[in-house]
Coordinates of C-alpha atoms in Angstrom, one line a residue:
X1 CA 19.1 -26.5 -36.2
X2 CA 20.3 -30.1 -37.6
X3 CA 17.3 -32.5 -38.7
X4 CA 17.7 -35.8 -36.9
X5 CA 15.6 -37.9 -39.4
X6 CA 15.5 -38.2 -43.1
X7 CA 11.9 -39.1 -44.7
X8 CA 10.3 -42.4 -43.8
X9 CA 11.3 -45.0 -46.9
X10 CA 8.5 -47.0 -48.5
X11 CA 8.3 -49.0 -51.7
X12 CA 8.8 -48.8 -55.3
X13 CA 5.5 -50.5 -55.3
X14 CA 3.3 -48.6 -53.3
X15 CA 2.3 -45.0 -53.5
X16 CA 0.6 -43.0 -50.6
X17 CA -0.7 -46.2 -49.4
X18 CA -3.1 -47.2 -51.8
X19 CA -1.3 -50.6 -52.9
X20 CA 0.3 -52.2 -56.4
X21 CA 1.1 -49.9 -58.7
X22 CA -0.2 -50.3 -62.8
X23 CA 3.0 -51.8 -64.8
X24 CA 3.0 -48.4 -67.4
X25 CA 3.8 -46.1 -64.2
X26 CA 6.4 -48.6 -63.1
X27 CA 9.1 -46.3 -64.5
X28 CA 7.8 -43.0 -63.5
X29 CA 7.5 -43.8 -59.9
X30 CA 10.8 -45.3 -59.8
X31 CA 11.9 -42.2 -61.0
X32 CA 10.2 -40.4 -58.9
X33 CA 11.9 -42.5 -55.7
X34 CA 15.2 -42.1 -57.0
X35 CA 14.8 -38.4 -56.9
X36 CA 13.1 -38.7 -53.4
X37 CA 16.5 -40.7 -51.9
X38 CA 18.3 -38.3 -53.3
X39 CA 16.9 -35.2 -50.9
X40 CA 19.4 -34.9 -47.4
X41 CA 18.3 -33.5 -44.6
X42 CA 19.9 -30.1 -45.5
X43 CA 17.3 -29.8 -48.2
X44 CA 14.4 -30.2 -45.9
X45 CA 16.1 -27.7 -43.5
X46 CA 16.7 -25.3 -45.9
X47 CA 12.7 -25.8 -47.3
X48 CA 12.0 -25.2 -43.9
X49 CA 13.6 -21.6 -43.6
X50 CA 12.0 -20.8 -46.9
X51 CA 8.7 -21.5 -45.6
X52 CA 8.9 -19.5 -42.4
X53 CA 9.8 -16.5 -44.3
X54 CA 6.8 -16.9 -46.9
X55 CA 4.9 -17.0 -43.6
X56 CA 6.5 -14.1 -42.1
X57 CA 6.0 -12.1 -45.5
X58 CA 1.9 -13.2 -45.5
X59 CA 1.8 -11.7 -42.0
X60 CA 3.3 -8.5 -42.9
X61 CA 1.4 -8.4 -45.7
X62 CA -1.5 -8.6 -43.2
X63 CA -0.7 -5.8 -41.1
X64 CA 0.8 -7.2 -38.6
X65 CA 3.6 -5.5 -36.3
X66 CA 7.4 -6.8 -37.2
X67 CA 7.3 -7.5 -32.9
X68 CA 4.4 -9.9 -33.6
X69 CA 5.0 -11.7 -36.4
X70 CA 8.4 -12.5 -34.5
X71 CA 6.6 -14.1 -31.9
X72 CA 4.1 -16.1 -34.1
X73 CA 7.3 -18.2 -35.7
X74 CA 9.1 -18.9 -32.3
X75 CA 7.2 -21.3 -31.0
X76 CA 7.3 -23.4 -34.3
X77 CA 11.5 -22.7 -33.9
X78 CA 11.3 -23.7 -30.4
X79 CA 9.9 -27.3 -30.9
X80 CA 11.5 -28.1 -34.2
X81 CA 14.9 -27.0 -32.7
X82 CA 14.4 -29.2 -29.1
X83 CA 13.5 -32.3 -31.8
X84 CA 16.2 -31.4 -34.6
X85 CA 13.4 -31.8 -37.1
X86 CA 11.0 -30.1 -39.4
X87 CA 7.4 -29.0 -38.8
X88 CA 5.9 -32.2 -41.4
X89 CA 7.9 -34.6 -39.1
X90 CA 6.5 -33.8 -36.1
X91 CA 3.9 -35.2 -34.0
X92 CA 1.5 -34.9 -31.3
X93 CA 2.9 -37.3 -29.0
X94 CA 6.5 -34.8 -29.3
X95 CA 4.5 -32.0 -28.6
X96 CA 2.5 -33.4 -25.9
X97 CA 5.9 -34.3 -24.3
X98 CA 8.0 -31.2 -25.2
X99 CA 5.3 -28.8 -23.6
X100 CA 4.9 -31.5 -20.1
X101 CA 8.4 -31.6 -19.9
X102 CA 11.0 -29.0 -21.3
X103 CA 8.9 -26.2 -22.8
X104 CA 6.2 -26.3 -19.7
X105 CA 5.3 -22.9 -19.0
X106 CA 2.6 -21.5 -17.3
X107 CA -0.5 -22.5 -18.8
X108 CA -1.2 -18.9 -20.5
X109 CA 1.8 -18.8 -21.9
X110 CA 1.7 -22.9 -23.6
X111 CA -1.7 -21.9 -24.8
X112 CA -0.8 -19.4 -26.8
X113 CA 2.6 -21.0 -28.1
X114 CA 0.2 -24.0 -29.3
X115 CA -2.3 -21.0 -30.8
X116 CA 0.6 -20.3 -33.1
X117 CA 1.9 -23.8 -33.7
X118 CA -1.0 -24.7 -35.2
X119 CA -1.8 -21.2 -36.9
X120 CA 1.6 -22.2 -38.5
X121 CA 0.7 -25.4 -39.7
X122 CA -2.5 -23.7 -41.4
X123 CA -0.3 -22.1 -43.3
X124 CA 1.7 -25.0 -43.8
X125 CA -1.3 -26.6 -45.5
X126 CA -2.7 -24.4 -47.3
X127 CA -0.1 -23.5 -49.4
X128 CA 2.8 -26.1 -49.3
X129 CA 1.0 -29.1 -48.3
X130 CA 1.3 -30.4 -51.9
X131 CA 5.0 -29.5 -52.8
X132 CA 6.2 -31.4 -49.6
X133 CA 4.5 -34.1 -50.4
X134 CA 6.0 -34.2 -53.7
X135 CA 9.4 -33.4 -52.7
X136 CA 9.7 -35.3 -49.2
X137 CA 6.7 -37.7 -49.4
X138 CA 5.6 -36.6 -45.9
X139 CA 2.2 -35.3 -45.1
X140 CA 1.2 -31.8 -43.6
X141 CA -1.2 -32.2 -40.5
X142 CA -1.3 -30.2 -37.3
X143 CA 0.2 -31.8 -34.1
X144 CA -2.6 -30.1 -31.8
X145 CA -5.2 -32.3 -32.5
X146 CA -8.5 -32.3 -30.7
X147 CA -7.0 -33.8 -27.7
X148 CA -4.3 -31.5 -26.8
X149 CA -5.4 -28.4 -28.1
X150 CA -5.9 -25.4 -25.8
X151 CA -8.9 -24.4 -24.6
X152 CA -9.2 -21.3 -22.5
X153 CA -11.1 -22.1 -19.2
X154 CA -10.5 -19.2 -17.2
X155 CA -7.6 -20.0 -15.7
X156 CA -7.0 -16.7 -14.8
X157 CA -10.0 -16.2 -12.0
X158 CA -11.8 -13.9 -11.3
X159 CA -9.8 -10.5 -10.2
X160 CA -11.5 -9.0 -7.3
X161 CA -9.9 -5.4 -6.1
X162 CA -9.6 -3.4 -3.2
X163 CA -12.2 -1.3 -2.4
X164 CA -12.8 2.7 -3.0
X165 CA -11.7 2.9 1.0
X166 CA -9.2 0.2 1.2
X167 CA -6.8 2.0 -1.5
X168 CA -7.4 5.2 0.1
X169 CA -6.2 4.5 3.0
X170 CA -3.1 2.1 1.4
X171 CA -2.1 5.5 -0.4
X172 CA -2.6 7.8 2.2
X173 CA -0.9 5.5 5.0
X174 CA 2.1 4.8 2.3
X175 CA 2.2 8.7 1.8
X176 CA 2.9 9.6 5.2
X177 CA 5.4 6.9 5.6
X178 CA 7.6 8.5 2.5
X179 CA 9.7 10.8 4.3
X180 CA 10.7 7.6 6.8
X181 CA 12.3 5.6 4.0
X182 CA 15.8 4.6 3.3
X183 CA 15.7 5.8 0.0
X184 CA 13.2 8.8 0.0
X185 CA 13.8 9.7 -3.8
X186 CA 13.0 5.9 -5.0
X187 CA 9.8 5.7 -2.5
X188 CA 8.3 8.6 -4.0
X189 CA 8.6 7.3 -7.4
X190 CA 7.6 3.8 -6.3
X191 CA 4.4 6.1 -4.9
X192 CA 3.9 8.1 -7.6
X193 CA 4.1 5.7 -9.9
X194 CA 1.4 3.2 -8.6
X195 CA -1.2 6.1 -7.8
X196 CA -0.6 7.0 -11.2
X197 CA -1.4 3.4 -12.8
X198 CA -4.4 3.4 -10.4
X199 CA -5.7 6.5 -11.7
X200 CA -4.9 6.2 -15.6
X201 CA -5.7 2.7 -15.5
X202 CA -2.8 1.3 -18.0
X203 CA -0.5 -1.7 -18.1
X204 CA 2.5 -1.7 -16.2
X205 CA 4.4 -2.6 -19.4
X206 CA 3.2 0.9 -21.1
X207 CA 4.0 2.9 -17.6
X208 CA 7.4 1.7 -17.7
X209 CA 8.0 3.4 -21.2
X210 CA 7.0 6.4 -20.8
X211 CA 9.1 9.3 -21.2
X212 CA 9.0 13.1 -19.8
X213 CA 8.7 14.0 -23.2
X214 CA 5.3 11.6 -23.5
X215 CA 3.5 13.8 -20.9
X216 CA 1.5 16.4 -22.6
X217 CA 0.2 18.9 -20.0
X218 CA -1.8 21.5 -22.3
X219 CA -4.1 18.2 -23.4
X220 CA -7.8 17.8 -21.8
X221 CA -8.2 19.6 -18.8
X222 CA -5.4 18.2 -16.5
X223 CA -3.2 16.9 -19.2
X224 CA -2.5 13.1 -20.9
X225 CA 0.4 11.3 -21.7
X226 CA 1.3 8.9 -24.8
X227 CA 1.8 5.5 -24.0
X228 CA 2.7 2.5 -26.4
X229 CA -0.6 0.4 -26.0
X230 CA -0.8 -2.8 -26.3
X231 CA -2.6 -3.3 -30.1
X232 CA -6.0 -5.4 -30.6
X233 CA -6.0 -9.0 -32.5
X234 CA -2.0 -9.3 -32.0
X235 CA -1.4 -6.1 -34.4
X236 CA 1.6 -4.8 -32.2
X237 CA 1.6 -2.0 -29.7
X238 CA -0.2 1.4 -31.0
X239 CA 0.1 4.9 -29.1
X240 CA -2.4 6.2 -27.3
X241 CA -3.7 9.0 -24.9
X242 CA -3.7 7.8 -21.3
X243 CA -5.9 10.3 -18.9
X244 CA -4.3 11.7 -15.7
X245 CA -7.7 13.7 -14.2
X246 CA -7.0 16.0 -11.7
X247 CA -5.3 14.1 -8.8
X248 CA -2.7 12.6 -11.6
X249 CA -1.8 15.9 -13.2
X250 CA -1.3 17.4 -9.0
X251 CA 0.3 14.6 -8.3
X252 CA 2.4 14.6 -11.2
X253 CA 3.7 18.0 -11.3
X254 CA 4.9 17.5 -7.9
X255 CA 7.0 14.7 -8.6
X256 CA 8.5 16.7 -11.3
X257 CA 9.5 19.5 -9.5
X258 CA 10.7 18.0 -6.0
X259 CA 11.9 14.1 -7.0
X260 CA 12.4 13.6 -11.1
X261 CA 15.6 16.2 -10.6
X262 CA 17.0 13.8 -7.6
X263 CA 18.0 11.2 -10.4
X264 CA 21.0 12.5 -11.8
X265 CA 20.4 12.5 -15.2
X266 CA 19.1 14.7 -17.7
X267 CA 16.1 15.6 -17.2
X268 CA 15.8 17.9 -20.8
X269 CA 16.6 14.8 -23.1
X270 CA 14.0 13.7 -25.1
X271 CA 14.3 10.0 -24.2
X272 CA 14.6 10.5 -20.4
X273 CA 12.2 8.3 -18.5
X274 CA 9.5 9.0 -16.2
X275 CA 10.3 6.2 -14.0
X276 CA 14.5 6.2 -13.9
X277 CA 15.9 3.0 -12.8
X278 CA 18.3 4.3 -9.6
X279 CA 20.8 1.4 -10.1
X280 CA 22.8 1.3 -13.5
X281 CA 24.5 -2.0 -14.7
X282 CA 27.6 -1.2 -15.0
X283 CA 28.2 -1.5 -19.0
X284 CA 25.4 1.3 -19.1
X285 CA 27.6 3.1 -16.8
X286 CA 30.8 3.0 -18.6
X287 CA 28.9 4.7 -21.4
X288 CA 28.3 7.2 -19.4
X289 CA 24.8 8.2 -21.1
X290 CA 23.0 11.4 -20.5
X291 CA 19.7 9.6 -19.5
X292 CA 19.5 6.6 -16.5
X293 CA 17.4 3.7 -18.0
X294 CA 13.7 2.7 -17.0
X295 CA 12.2 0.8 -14.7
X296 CA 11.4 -2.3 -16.1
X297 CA 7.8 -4.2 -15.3
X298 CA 8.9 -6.7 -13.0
X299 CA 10.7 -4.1 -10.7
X300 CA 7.4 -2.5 -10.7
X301 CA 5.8 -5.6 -9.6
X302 CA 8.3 -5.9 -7.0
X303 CA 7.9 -2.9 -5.4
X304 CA 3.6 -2.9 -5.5
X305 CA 4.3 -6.1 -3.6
X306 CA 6.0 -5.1 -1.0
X307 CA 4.4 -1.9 -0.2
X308 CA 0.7 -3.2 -0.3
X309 CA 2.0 -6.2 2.2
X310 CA 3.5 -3.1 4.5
X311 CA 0.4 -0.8 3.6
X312 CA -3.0 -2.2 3.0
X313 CA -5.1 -3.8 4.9
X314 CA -8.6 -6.0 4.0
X315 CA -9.9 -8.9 2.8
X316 CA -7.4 -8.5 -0.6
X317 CA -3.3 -8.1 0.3
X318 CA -1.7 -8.5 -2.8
X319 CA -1.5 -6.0 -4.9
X320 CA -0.2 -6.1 -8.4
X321 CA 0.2 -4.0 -11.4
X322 CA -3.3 -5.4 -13.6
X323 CA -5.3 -5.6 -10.3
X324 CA -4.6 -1.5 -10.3
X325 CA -6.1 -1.8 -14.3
X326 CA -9.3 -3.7 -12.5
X327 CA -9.5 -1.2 -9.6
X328 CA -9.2 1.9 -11.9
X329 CA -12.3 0.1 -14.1
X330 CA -14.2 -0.6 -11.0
X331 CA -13.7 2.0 -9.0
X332 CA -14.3 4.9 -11.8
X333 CA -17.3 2.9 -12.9
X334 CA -19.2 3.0 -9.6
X335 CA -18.5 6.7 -9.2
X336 CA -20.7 7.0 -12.5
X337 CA -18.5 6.7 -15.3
X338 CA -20.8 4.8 -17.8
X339 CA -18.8 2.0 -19.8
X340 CA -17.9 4.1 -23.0
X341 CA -16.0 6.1 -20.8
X342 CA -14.5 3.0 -18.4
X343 CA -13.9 1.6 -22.1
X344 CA -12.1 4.7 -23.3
X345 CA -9.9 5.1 -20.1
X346 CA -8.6 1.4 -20.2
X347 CA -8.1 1.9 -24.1
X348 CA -9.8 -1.2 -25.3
X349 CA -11.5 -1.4 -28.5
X350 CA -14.6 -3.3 -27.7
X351 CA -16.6 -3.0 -24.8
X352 CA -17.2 -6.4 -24.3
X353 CA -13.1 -6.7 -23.0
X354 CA -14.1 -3.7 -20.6
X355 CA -16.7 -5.5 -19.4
X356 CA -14.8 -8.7 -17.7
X357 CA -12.8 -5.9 -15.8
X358 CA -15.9 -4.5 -13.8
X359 CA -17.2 -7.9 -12.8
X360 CA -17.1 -6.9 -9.0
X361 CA -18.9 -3.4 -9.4
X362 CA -21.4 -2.8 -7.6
X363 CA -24.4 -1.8 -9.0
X364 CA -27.5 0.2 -8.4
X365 CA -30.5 -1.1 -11.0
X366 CA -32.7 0.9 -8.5
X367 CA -31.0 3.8 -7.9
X368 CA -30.2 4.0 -11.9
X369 CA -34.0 4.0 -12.3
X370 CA -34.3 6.8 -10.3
X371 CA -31.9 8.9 -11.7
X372 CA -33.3 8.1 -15.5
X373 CA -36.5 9.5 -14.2
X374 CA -35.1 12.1 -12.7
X375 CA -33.7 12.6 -16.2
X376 CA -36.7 12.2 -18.3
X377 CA -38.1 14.7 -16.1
X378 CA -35.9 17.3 -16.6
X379 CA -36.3 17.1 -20.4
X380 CA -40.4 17.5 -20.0
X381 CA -39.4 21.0 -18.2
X382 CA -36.9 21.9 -20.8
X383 CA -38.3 20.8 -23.7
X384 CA -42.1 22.0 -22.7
X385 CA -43.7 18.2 -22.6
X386 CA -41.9 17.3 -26.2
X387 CA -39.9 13.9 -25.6
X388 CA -37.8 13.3 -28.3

């Protein structure tokens, strides 16, 4: 990164803007400028590095995963590098232009980029604010500002699934189809692979990691597997238990013994993946590894597209990878799961999170009355008229 602009000059006479200076501090300030003109870009760039690693440290020392505190510090890289400066030169109106123009991005994305800008720049002034003023006679203020600062405002929508019946039928039509396809190996892991996001109800970044040696089948009743979820408050990816009920572990098993073996590789490494890429580039071929690598997420999102445009039928036709996480939330919680449960499946840590994915349940206040009776009832029998 080369720095484009040295620091603005001002007077001998004039300090931080506040006018004449008294005649006794006449030689300390010109001093002070002498030492100011003296400072080249390259010491402001090198400042700069030192700072991002004191920021870096403070977030380890946090908690935080090394993959996330990566992330927090390339945005502020990104901008700086485009405008060859440092983060006390820059301003709103380079921002505002960088992220129209070069750095636009979908709108998720720019907000959180500007989210860690001006996290960044927190840091910036709480702990350096002084020392650059002294050394570069440049102020430390945040260019996201009350006017182009993010504001979340649901620019997601609202995610409505199929229904119970429509992904029956989308999986059971798609099923029968199987042994008509070009590639009969690949279509049953394409198959087993979405009825197995649908059921366990995880990202399609954690399905695409998992490995045969992830799958635990003595776990629960039908067996779990370990996936690297994704970690609350930006803490990094955490392992957890994904649940594959009793259709997932059938279902499973199956593509184990009749389809996993079709790959070529090595099933008996530790490292295999579930999901095997069938296409190797060819520098991974000229190693000539034991193992074939994964499917990556966007392949995934591929192939969900373009078997529920040939497969399902109803009101909703597109089909992706989180709109499985909403139907598995939905779907499980209108067949009586209460929320902890939902909550637990999805892996999120506050209820609250689990909520927003249930938004098109249908439910039952009436019938639920009902059944608490029914309930209450019960206990009078059991516990001879003593409600506790």
């Amino acid at each position: 990164m080369t720095l484009l602009r040295p620091a603005s000059p001002r007077s001998d006479d004039e300090v931080d803007g506040v006018g004449l200076v008294e005649s006794g501090l006449a030689d300390v300030v010109t001093l002070q400028r002498r030492r100011e003109a003296r400072l080249s870009a390259e010491d402001e760039e090198g400042f700069f590095v030192d700072v991002l690693s004191e920021y870096q440290w403070a977030r380890d020392a946090a908690g935080l995963a090394p993959s996330t505190i990566d992330k927090l510090v390339k945005p502020v890289i990104e901008v700086c590098s485009f405008y060859g400066t440092v983060p006390w030169r820059l301003t709103s109106r380079e921002v505002d232009r960088y992220f129209a123009g070069q750095g636009k991005r979908a709108r998720s994305t720019v907000r959180q980029k500007m989210n860690q800008i001006d996290g960044f720049y927190a840091f910036l002034e709480q702990r350096y604010a002084g020392e650059i003023a002294r050394r570069f006679g440049a102020g430390v203020e945040s260019p996201i500002d009350p006017f182009n600062r993010p504001q979340h405002r649901g620019d997601f929508g609202l995610r409505v699934p199929p229904s119970q019946a429509a992904l029956k039928d989308f999986f059971g039509r798609w099923r029968e189809d199987l042994p008509n396809a070009r590639k009969e190996r690949v279509a049953c892991r394409d198959y087993v692979m979405t009825k197995i996001a649908y059921l366990s109800g995880v990202r399609a970044a954690e399905l695409c990691g998992v490995r045969i040696g992830d799958v635990h089948w003595e776990l629960g009743q039908w067996g779990r597997f370990v996936v690297e979820g994704k970690g609350a408050n930006g803490s990094g990816p955490r392992p957890r238990e994904a649940y594959l009920f009793r259709e997932g572990r059938e279902l499973l098993w199956w593509y184990m013994e009749e389809v996993r073996g079709r790959f070529g590789d090595d099933t008996d490494h530790p490292s295999a993946p579930l999901w095997p890429s069938e296409r190797l580039p060819r520098k991974v071929a000229d190693l000539n590894l034991p193992i074939a690598p994964a499917i990556v997420p966007a392949t995934f999102r591929r192939l969900l597209k373009s078997a529920s445009a040939q497969y399902l039928t109803g009101p909703v036709r597109d089909l992706h990878p989180h709109l499985l996480r909403h139907a598995c939330a939905t779907h499980n919680y209108e067949r009586g799961m209460s929320l902890w449960e939902v909550q637990k499946v999805l892996g999120h840590q506050w209820a609250t999170t689990t909520v927003r994915y249930m938004a098109t349940a249908h439910a039952d206040p009436e019938h639920a009355n009902l059944a608490a009776s029914s309930r209450a009832a019960q206990r009078l029998v059991m516990d001879k008229g003593n409600l506790r």
